[in-house]
mmCIF file of N, CA and C in Angstrom:
data_model
loop_
_atom_site.group_PDB
_atom_site.id
_atom_site.type_symbol
_atom_site.label_atom_id
_atom_site.label_comp_id
_atom_site.label_asym_id
_atom_site.label_seq_id
_atom_site.Cartn_x
_atom_site.Cartn_y
_atom_site.Cartn_z
ATOM 1 N N ALA A 11 111.411 107.882 79.857
ATOM 2 C CA ALA A 11 112.324 108.989 80.084
ATOM 3 C C ALA A 11 112.232 109.440 81.536
ATOM 4 N N PRO A 12 113.347 109.687 82.184
ATOM 5 C CA PRO A 12 113.336 110.079 83.589
ATOM 6 C C PRO A 12 112.455 111.274 83.916
ATOM 7 N N PRO A 13 112.453 112.385 83.120
ATOM 8 C CA PRO A 13 111.568 113.487 83.480
ATOM 9 C C PRO A 13 110.102 113.077 83.472
ATOM 10 N N GLY A 14 109.719 112.226 82.521
ATOM 11 C CA GLY A 14 108.336 111.756 82.491
ATOM 12 C C GLY A 14 107.984 110.997 83.754
ATOM 13 N N ASN A 15 108.900 110.173 84.234
ATOM 14 C CA ASN A 15 108.660 109.441 85.477
ATOM 15 C C ASN A 15 108.544 110.388 86.659
ATOM 16 N N LEU A 16 109.363 111.432 86.676
ATOM 17 C CA LEU A 16 109.312 112.418 87.745
ATOM 18 C C LEU A 16 107.956 113.102 87.788
ATOM 19 N N ILE A 17 107.482 113.555 86.652
ATOM 20 C CA ILE A 17 106.205 114.256 86.599
ATOM 21 C C ILE A 17 105.055 113.298 86.889
ATOM 22 N N ASN A 18 105.122 112.076 86.367
ATOM 23 C CA ASN A 18 104.076 111.094 86.656
ATOM 24 C C ASN A 18 103.947 110.832 88.144
ATOM 25 N N SER A 19 105.058 110.864 88.874
ATOM 26 C CA SER A 19 105.001 110.620 90.320
ATOM 27 C C SER A 19 104.291 111.754 91.054
ATOM 28 N N LEU A 20 104.231 112.940 90.455
ATOM 29 C CA LEU A 20 103.520 114.077 91.057
ATOM 30 C C LEU A 20 102.021 114.035 90.770
ATOM 31 N N ASP A 21 101.625 113.289 89.730
ATOM 32 C CA ASP A 21 100.242 113.283 89.271
ATOM 33 C C ASP A 21 99.389 112.310 90.081
ATOM 34 N N LYS A 22 98.345 112.825 90.676
ATOM 35 C CA LYS A 22 97.405 111.996 91.450
ATOM 36 C C LYS A 22 95.992 112.086 90.871
ATOM 37 N N SER A 23 95.893 112.396 89.569
ATOM 38 C CA SER A 23 94.578 112.584 88.948
ATOM 39 C C SER A 23 93.728 111.321 88.976
ATOM 40 N N PHE A 24 94.367 110.147 89.125
ATOM 41 C CA PHE A 24 93.589 108.907 89.213
ATOM 42 C C PHE A 24 92.623 108.940 90.397
ATOM 43 N N LEU A 25 92.923 109.759 91.406
ATOM 44 C CA LEU A 25 92.041 109.852 92.574
ATOM 45 C C LEU A 25 90.692 110.465 92.219
ATOM 46 N N LEU A 26 90.636 111.198 91.110
ATOM 47 C CA LEU A 26 89.366 111.792 90.690
ATOM 48 C C LEU A 26 88.361 110.723 90.289
ATOM 49 N N ARG A 27 88.851 109.528 89.946
ATOM 50 C CA ARG A 27 87.969 108.427 89.526
ATOM 51 C C ARG A 27 87.550 107.524 90.686
ATOM 52 N N VAL A 28 88.060 107.790 91.873
ATOM 53 C CA VAL A 28 87.752 106.949 93.031
ATOM 54 C C VAL A 28 86.333 107.248 93.507
ATOM 55 N N LYS A 29 85.532 106.197 93.596
ATOM 56 C CA LYS A 29 84.162 106.364 94.089
ATOM 57 C C LYS A 29 84.205 106.697 95.568
ATOM 58 N N ASN A 30 83.268 107.514 96.001
ATOM 59 C CA ASN A 30 83.134 107.915 97.409
ATOM 60 C C ASN A 30 84.334 108.702 97.928
ATOM 61 N N ARG A 31 85.093 109.338 97.022
ATOM 62 C CA ARG A 31 86.189 110.202 97.447
ATOM 63 C C ARG A 31 85.575 111.469 98.028
ATOM 64 N N PRO A 32 86.033 111.897 99.210
ATOM 65 C CA PRO A 32 85.499 113.139 99.778
ATOM 66 C C PRO A 32 85.691 114.309 98.808
ATOM 67 N N ALA A 33 84.630 115.054 98.570
ATOM 68 C CA ALA A 33 84.672 116.151 97.600
ATOM 69 C C ALA A 33 85.653 117.241 98.006
ATOM 70 N N ASP A 34 85.915 117.380 99.311
ATOM 71 C CA ASP A 34 86.819 118.433 99.767
ATOM 72 C C ASP A 34 88.286 117.978 99.824
ATOM 73 N N GLN A 35 88.558 116.748 99.402
ATOM 74 C CA GLN A 35 89.934 116.233 99.383
ATOM 75 C C GLN A 35 90.665 116.783 98.164
ATOM 76 N N PRO A 36 91.749 117.568 98.367
ATOM 77 C CA PRO A 36 92.471 118.113 97.215
ATOM 78 C C PRO A 36 93.161 117.012 96.410
ATOM 79 N N VAL A 37 93.204 117.205 95.100
ATOM 80 C CA VAL A 37 93.855 116.254 94.199
ATOM 81 C C VAL A 37 94.844 117.021 93.332
ATOM 82 N N GLN A 38 96.080 116.535 93.256
ATOM 83 C CA GLN A 38 97.107 117.181 92.454
ATOM 84 C C GLN A 38 97.200 116.540 91.076
ATOM 85 N N ILE A 39 97.201 117.398 90.051
ATOM 86 C CA ILE A 39 97.326 116.954 88.664
ATOM 87 C C ILE A 39 98.607 117.548 88.099
ATOM 88 N N ALA A 40 99.462 116.710 87.531
ATOM 89 C CA ALA A 40 100.720 117.170 86.934
ATOM 90 C C ALA A 40 100.808 116.656 85.505
ATOM 91 N N LYS A 41 101.302 117.522 84.605
ATOM 92 C CA LYS A 41 101.433 117.140 83.197
ATOM 93 C C LYS A 41 102.772 117.629 82.656
ATOM 94 N N LEU A 42 103.478 116.728 81.988
ATOM 95 C CA LEU A 42 104.724 117.071 81.324
ATOM 96 C C LEU A 42 104.403 117.859 80.056
ATOM 97 N N VAL A 43 105.019 119.033 79.889
ATOM 98 C CA VAL A 43 104.815 119.849 78.693
ATOM 99 C C VAL A 43 105.929 119.561 77.691
ATOM 100 N N ASP A 44 107.185 119.574 78.167
ATOM 101 C CA ASP A 44 108.327 119.373 77.278
ATOM 102 C C ASP A 44 109.556 119.072 78.123
ATOM 103 N N TYR A 45 110.540 118.416 77.515
ATOM 104 C CA TYR A 45 111.837 118.249 78.175
ATOM 105 C C TYR A 45 112.929 118.055 77.140
ATOM 106 N N LYS A 46 114.147 118.404 77.552
ATOM 107 C CA LYS A 46 115.332 118.215 76.720
ATOM 108 C C LYS A 46 116.385 117.524 77.574
ATOM 109 N N THR A 47 117.087 116.580 76.977
ATOM 110 C CA THR A 47 118.184 115.891 77.648
ATOM 111 C C THR A 47 119.489 116.561 77.246
ATOM 112 N N GLY A 48 120.353 116.823 78.242
ATOM 113 C CA GLY A 48 121.637 117.445 77.968
ATOM 114 C C GLY A 48 122.687 116.429 77.565
ATOM 115 N N LYS A 49 123.904 116.923 77.383
ATOM 116 C CA LYS A 49 125.021 116.066 76.985
ATOM 117 C C LYS A 49 125.226 114.932 77.974
ATOM 118 N N GLY A 50 125.453 113.750 77.456
ATOM 119 C CA GLY A 50 125.740 112.597 78.301
ATOM 120 C C GLY A 50 124.535 112.039 79.039
ATOM 121 N N GLY A 51 123.371 112.629 78.837
ATOM 122 C CA GLY A 51 122.165 112.120 79.485
ATOM 123 C C GLY A 51 122.112 112.333 80.981
ATOM 124 N N SER A 52 122.947 113.245 81.518
ATOM 125 C CA SER A 52 122.959 113.457 82.969
ATOM 126 C C SER A 52 122.326 114.784 83.361
ATOM 127 N N SER A 53 121.727 115.488 82.413
ATOM 128 C CA SER A 53 121.016 116.722 82.743
ATOM 129 C C SER A 53 119.732 116.803 81.923
ATOM 130 N N TYR A 54 118.744 117.474 82.497
ATOM 131 C CA TYR A 54 117.437 117.593 81.865
ATOM 132 C C TYR A 54 116.880 118.987 82.099
ATOM 133 N N ASP A 55 116.253 119.543 81.082
ATOM 134 C CA ASP A 55 115.449 120.749 81.216
ATOM 135 C C ASP A 55 114.011 120.294 81.063
ATOM 136 N N VAL A 56 113.200 120.568 82.078
ATOM 137 C CA VAL A 56 111.844 120.036 82.135
ATOM 138 C C VAL A 56 110.845 121.183 82.271
ATOM 139 N N GLU A 57 109.777 121.134 81.478
ATOM 140 C CA GLU A 57 108.679 122.086 81.570
ATOM 141 C C GLU A 57 107.416 121.288 81.858
ATOM 142 N N TYR A 58 106.688 121.690 82.903
ATOM 143 C CA TYR A 58 105.493 120.938 83.283
ATOM 144 C C TYR A 58 104.507 121.828 84.025
ATOM 145 N N THR A 59 103.296 121.332 84.198
ATOM 146 C CA THR A 59 102.264 122.052 84.940
ATOM 147 C C THR A 59 101.822 121.218 86.130
ATOM 148 N N VAL A 60 101.413 121.908 87.185
ATOM 149 C CA VAL A 60 100.885 121.259 88.389
ATOM 150 C C VAL A 60 99.678 122.061 88.853
ATOM 151 N N GLN A 61 98.615 121.346 89.168
ATOM 152 C CA GLN A 61 97.420 121.985 89.709
ATOM 153 C C GLN A 61 96.908 121.149 90.863
ATOM 154 N N LYS A 62 96.758 121.778 92.009
ATOM 155 C CA LYS A 62 96.164 121.096 93.155
ATOM 156 C C LYS A 62 94.726 121.580 93.238
ATOM 157 N N LEU A 63 93.819 120.737 92.722
ATOM 158 C CA LEU A 63 92.410 121.126 92.674
ATOM 159 C C LEU A 63 91.883 121.365 94.076
ATOM 160 N N PRO A 64 91.135 122.368 94.298
ATOM 161 C CA PRO A 64 90.497 123.263 93.335
ATOM 162 C C PRO A 64 91.316 124.528 93.039
ATOM 163 N N GLY A 65 92.594 124.562 93.356
ATOM 164 C CA GLY A 65 93.436 125.741 93.172
ATOM 165 C C GLY A 65 93.834 125.992 91.732
ATOM 166 N N PRO A 66 94.581 127.080 91.517
ATOM 167 C CA PRO A 66 94.989 127.443 90.159
ATOM 168 C C PRO A 66 96.123 126.559 89.642
ATOM 169 N N GLN A 67 96.252 126.498 88.333
ATOM 170 C CA GLN A 67 97.317 125.727 87.701
ATOM 171 C C GLN A 67 98.598 126.558 87.698
ATOM 172 N N ARG A 68 99.731 125.891 87.992
ATOM 173 C CA ARG A 68 101.042 126.531 87.980
ATOM 174 C C ARG A 68 101.852 125.952 86.828
ATOM 175 N N HIS A 69 102.717 126.780 86.242
ATOM 176 C CA HIS A 69 103.593 126.359 85.152
ATOM 177 C C HIS A 69 105.016 126.402 85.687
ATOM 178 N N LEU A 70 105.763 125.307 85.521
ATOM 179 C CA LEU A 70 107.099 125.205 86.096
ATOM 180 C C LEU A 70 108.144 124.897 85.028
ATOM 181 N N PHE A 71 109.317 125.491 85.211
ATOM 182 C CA PHE A 71 110.495 125.223 84.391
ATOM 183 C C PHE A 71 111.577 124.751 85.354
ATOM 184 N N SER A 72 112.145 123.576 85.117
ATOM 185 C CA SER A 72 113.185 123.042 85.997
ATOM 186 C C SER A 72 114.384 122.602 85.189
ATOM 187 N N SER A 73 115.546 122.709 85.814
ATOM 188 C CA SER A 73 116.770 122.153 85.254
ATOM 189 C C SER A 73 117.317 121.193 86.308
ATOM 190 N N VAL A 74 117.647 119.982 85.880
ATOM 191 C CA VAL A 74 118.104 118.933 86.779
ATOM 192 C C VAL A 74 119.443 118.413 86.275
ATOM 193 N N VAL A 75 120.413 118.315 87.178
ATOM 194 C CA VAL A 75 121.734 117.783 86.829
ATOM 195 C C VAL A 75 122.054 116.648 87.797
ATOM 196 N N LEU A 76 122.431 115.497 87.252
ATOM 197 C CA LEU A 76 122.847 114.348 88.048
ATOM 198 C C LEU A 76 124.360 114.224 87.940
ATOM 199 N N GLY A 77 125.028 114.011 89.063
ATOM 200 C CA GLY A 77 126.479 113.878 89.031
ATOM 201 C C GLY A 77 127.013 113.344 90.329
ATOM 202 N N SER A 78 128.312 113.414 90.472
ATOM 203 C CA SER A 78 128.982 112.872 91.644
ATOM 204 C C SER A 78 129.979 113.896 92.171
ATOM 205 N N ASN A 79 130.182 113.881 93.484
ATOM 206 C CA ASN A 79 131.236 114.701 94.066
ATOM 207 C C ASN A 79 132.498 113.859 94.266
ATOM 208 N N GLY A 80 132.517 112.663 93.680
ATOM 209 C CA GLY A 80 133.650 111.754 93.797
ATOM 210 C C GLY A 80 133.406 110.649 94.805
ATOM 211 N N LYS A 81 132.491 110.909 95.725
ATOM 212 C CA LYS A 81 132.176 109.916 96.748
ATOM 213 C C LYS A 81 130.697 109.532 96.715
ATOM 214 N N TYR A 82 129.845 110.525 96.529
ATOM 215 C CA TYR A 82 128.402 110.301 96.533
ATOM 216 C C TYR A 82 127.784 110.849 95.259
ATOM 217 N N ASN A 83 126.732 110.188 94.789
ATOM 218 C CA ASN A 83 125.955 110.720 93.678
ATOM 219 C C ASN A 83 125.099 111.872 94.205
ATOM 220 N N ARG A 84 124.928 112.883 93.377
ATOM 221 C CA ARG A 84 124.209 114.087 93.780
ATOM 222 C C ARG A 84 123.157 114.458 92.737
ATOM 223 N N LEU A 85 122.119 115.155 93.194
ATOM 224 C CA LEU A 85 121.072 115.697 92.342
ATOM 225 C C LEU A 85 121.034 117.201 92.599
ATOM 226 N N TYR A 86 121.227 117.993 91.552
ATOM 227 C CA TYR A 86 121.165 119.441 91.644
ATOM 228 C C TYR A 86 120.003 119.915 90.792
ATOM 229 N N THR A 87 119.202 120.830 91.318
ATOM 230 C CA THR A 87 118.030 121.275 90.577
ATOM 231 C C THR A 87 117.697 122.726 90.893
ATOM 232 N N VAL A 88 117.091 123.379 89.936
ATOM 233 C CA VAL A 88 116.553 124.724 90.120
ATOM 234 C C VAL A 88 115.208 124.756 89.400
ATOM 235 N N THR A 89 114.242 125.466 89.981
ATOM 236 C CA THR A 89 112.900 125.544 89.399
ATOM 237 C C THR A 89 112.395 126.976 89.472
ATOM 238 N N GLY A 90 111.786 127.423 88.381
ATOM 239 C CA GLY A 90 111.068 128.694 88.353
ATOM 240 C C GLY A 90 109.618 128.389 88.031
ATOM 241 N N GLN A 91 108.700 129.118 88.677
ATOM 242 C CA GLN A 91 107.285 128.837 88.449
ATOM 243 C C GLN A 91 106.448 130.098 88.518
ATOM 244 N N CYS A 92 105.286 130.028 87.871
ATOM 245 C CA CYS A 92 104.307 131.106 87.931
ATOM 246 C C CYS A 92 102.923 130.488 87.706
ATOM 247 N N LEU A 93 101.908 131.275 87.979
ATOM 248 C CA LEU A 93 100.556 130.827 87.666
ATOM 249 C C LEU A 93 100.411 130.710 86.155
ATOM 250 N N GLU A 94 99.642 129.748 85.702
ATOM 251 C CA GLU A 94 99.448 129.529 84.263
ATOM 252 C C GLU A 94 98.934 130.798 83.576
ATOM 253 N N ASP A 95 98.044 131.529 84.240
ATOM 254 C CA ASP A 95 97.505 132.759 83.657
ATOM 255 C C ASP A 95 98.580 133.825 83.458
ATOM 256 N N ASP A 96 99.661 133.778 84.241
ATOM 257 C CA ASP A 96 100.747 134.760 84.148
ATOM 258 C C ASP A 96 101.884 134.303 83.236
ATOM 259 N N LEU A 97 101.750 133.136 82.614
ATOM 260 C CA LEU A 97 102.826 132.585 81.795
ATOM 261 C C LEU A 97 103.293 133.532 80.684
ATOM 262 N N PRO A 98 102.401 134.178 79.938
ATOM 263 C CA PRO A 98 102.890 135.091 78.892
ATOM 264 C C PRO A 98 103.778 136.215 79.456
ATOM 265 N N LYS A 99 103.483 136.642 80.657
ATOM 266 C CA LYS A 99 104.224 137.742 81.278
ATOM 267 C C LYS A 99 105.592 137.295 81.799
ATOM 268 N N TYR A 100 105.699 136.088 82.366
ATOM 269 C CA TYR A 100 106.910 135.653 83.061
ATOM 270 C C TYR A 100 107.703 134.547 82.374
ATOM 271 N N SER A 101 107.178 133.954 81.333
ATOM 272 C CA SER A 101 107.812 132.792 80.708
ATOM 273 C C SER A 101 109.261 133.045 80.308
ATOM 274 N N ALA A 102 109.516 134.129 79.601
ATOM 275 C CA ALA A 102 110.876 134.402 79.109
ATOM 276 C C ALA A 102 111.859 134.579 80.264
ATOM 277 N N ALA A 103 111.471 135.315 81.293
ATOM 278 C CA ALA A 103 112.358 135.546 82.439
ATOM 279 C C ALA A 103 112.625 134.257 83.201
ATOM 280 N N LEU A 104 111.594 133.454 83.416
ATOM 281 C CA LEU A 104 111.773 132.182 84.126
ATOM 282 C C LEU A 104 112.660 131.237 83.334
ATOM 283 N N GLN A 105 112.410 131.146 82.025
ATOM 284 C CA GLN A 105 113.203 130.262 81.178
ATOM 285 C C GLN A 105 114.667 130.703 81.171
ATOM 286 N N GLN A 106 114.915 132.005 81.103
ATOM 287 C CA GLN A 106 116.283 132.522 81.102
ATOM 288 C C GLN A 106 116.981 132.207 82.426
ATOM 289 N N ALA A 107 116.279 132.380 83.542
ATOM 290 C CA ALA A 107 116.865 132.094 84.848
ATOM 291 C C ALA A 107 117.216 130.612 84.983
ATOM 292 N N VAL A 108 116.304 129.740 84.578
ATOM 293 C CA VAL A 108 116.550 128.301 84.679
ATOM 294 C C VAL A 108 117.655 127.876 83.715
ATOM 295 N N ASP A 109 117.674 128.445 82.520
ATOM 296 C CA ASP A 109 118.716 128.107 81.543
ATOM 297 C C ASP A 109 120.110 128.530 82.010
ATOM 298 N N SER A 110 120.190 129.499 82.903
ATOM 299 C CA SER A 110 121.492 129.971 83.380
ATOM 300 C C SER A 110 122.113 129.029 84.415
ATOM 301 N N PHE A 111 121.343 128.080 84.905
ATOM 302 C CA PHE A 111 121.814 127.144 85.930
ATOM 303 C C PHE A 111 122.819 126.160 85.349
ATOM 304 N N SER A 112 123.910 125.964 86.066
ATOM 305 C CA SER A 112 124.881 124.940 85.675
ATOM 306 C C SER A 112 125.507 124.371 86.939
ATOM 307 N N ALA A 113 125.957 123.157 86.860
ATOM 308 C CA ALA A 113 126.625 122.493 87.981
ATOM 309 C C ALA A 113 127.825 121.735 87.428
ATOM 310 N N GLN A 114 128.991 121.983 87.998
ATOM 311 C CA GLN A 114 130.203 121.297 87.583
ATOM 312 C C GLN A 114 130.319 120.017 88.399
ATOM 313 N N VAL A 115 129.979 118.899 87.785
ATOM 314 C CA VAL A 115 129.978 117.616 88.490
ATOM 315 C C VAL A 115 130.713 116.560 87.669
ATOM 316 N N SER A 116 131.149 115.539 88.365
ATOM 317 C CA SER A 116 131.762 114.390 87.713
ATOM 318 C C SER A 116 130.679 113.410 87.326
ATOM 319 N N PRO A 117 130.979 112.476 86.414
ATOM 320 C CA PRO A 117 129.982 111.457 86.065
ATOM 321 C C PRO A 117 129.562 110.650 87.298
ATOM 322 N N LEU A 118 128.383 110.070 87.241
ATOM 323 C CA LEU A 118 127.881 109.248 88.347
ATOM 324 C C LEU A 118 128.816 108.099 88.643
ATOM 325 N N VAL A 119 128.925 107.752 89.931
ATOM 326 C CA VAL A 119 129.762 106.612 90.326
ATOM 327 C C VAL A 119 128.909 105.390 90.542
#
C-alpha cells in the first residue's frame, strides 16, 4: 500500500542495529498506525508516529490527494501533528482539520 511505503521510507530504525554506530547520532523511527484509501484510490488518510531518538514521539495525521492539473501530475497534502503525550488533548481537533482538506483534481495522466 502506498501509505505504508511512505512511512517505511521515513523509518531508519535499522540503524539502531548497526555496530559501532555513534551513540550521539540521532535515529528516526516511523510507524504506520492506520490509513484509509479514498474513492478511486487517488487519496489517502494516513495516521502515523515519528520519533527522532532521543527526542519525543510525535503523532501525525495526514491527508494525501494525487491528481492532475491537466498537464502535470500533482501531489496535495496536509498534515496535523502533536506530541504523543498530548494526543488525547489534540486528536479530535487535528483529525477534524485534516478531514476537512479536499482538492479538486482530475485523474492522473
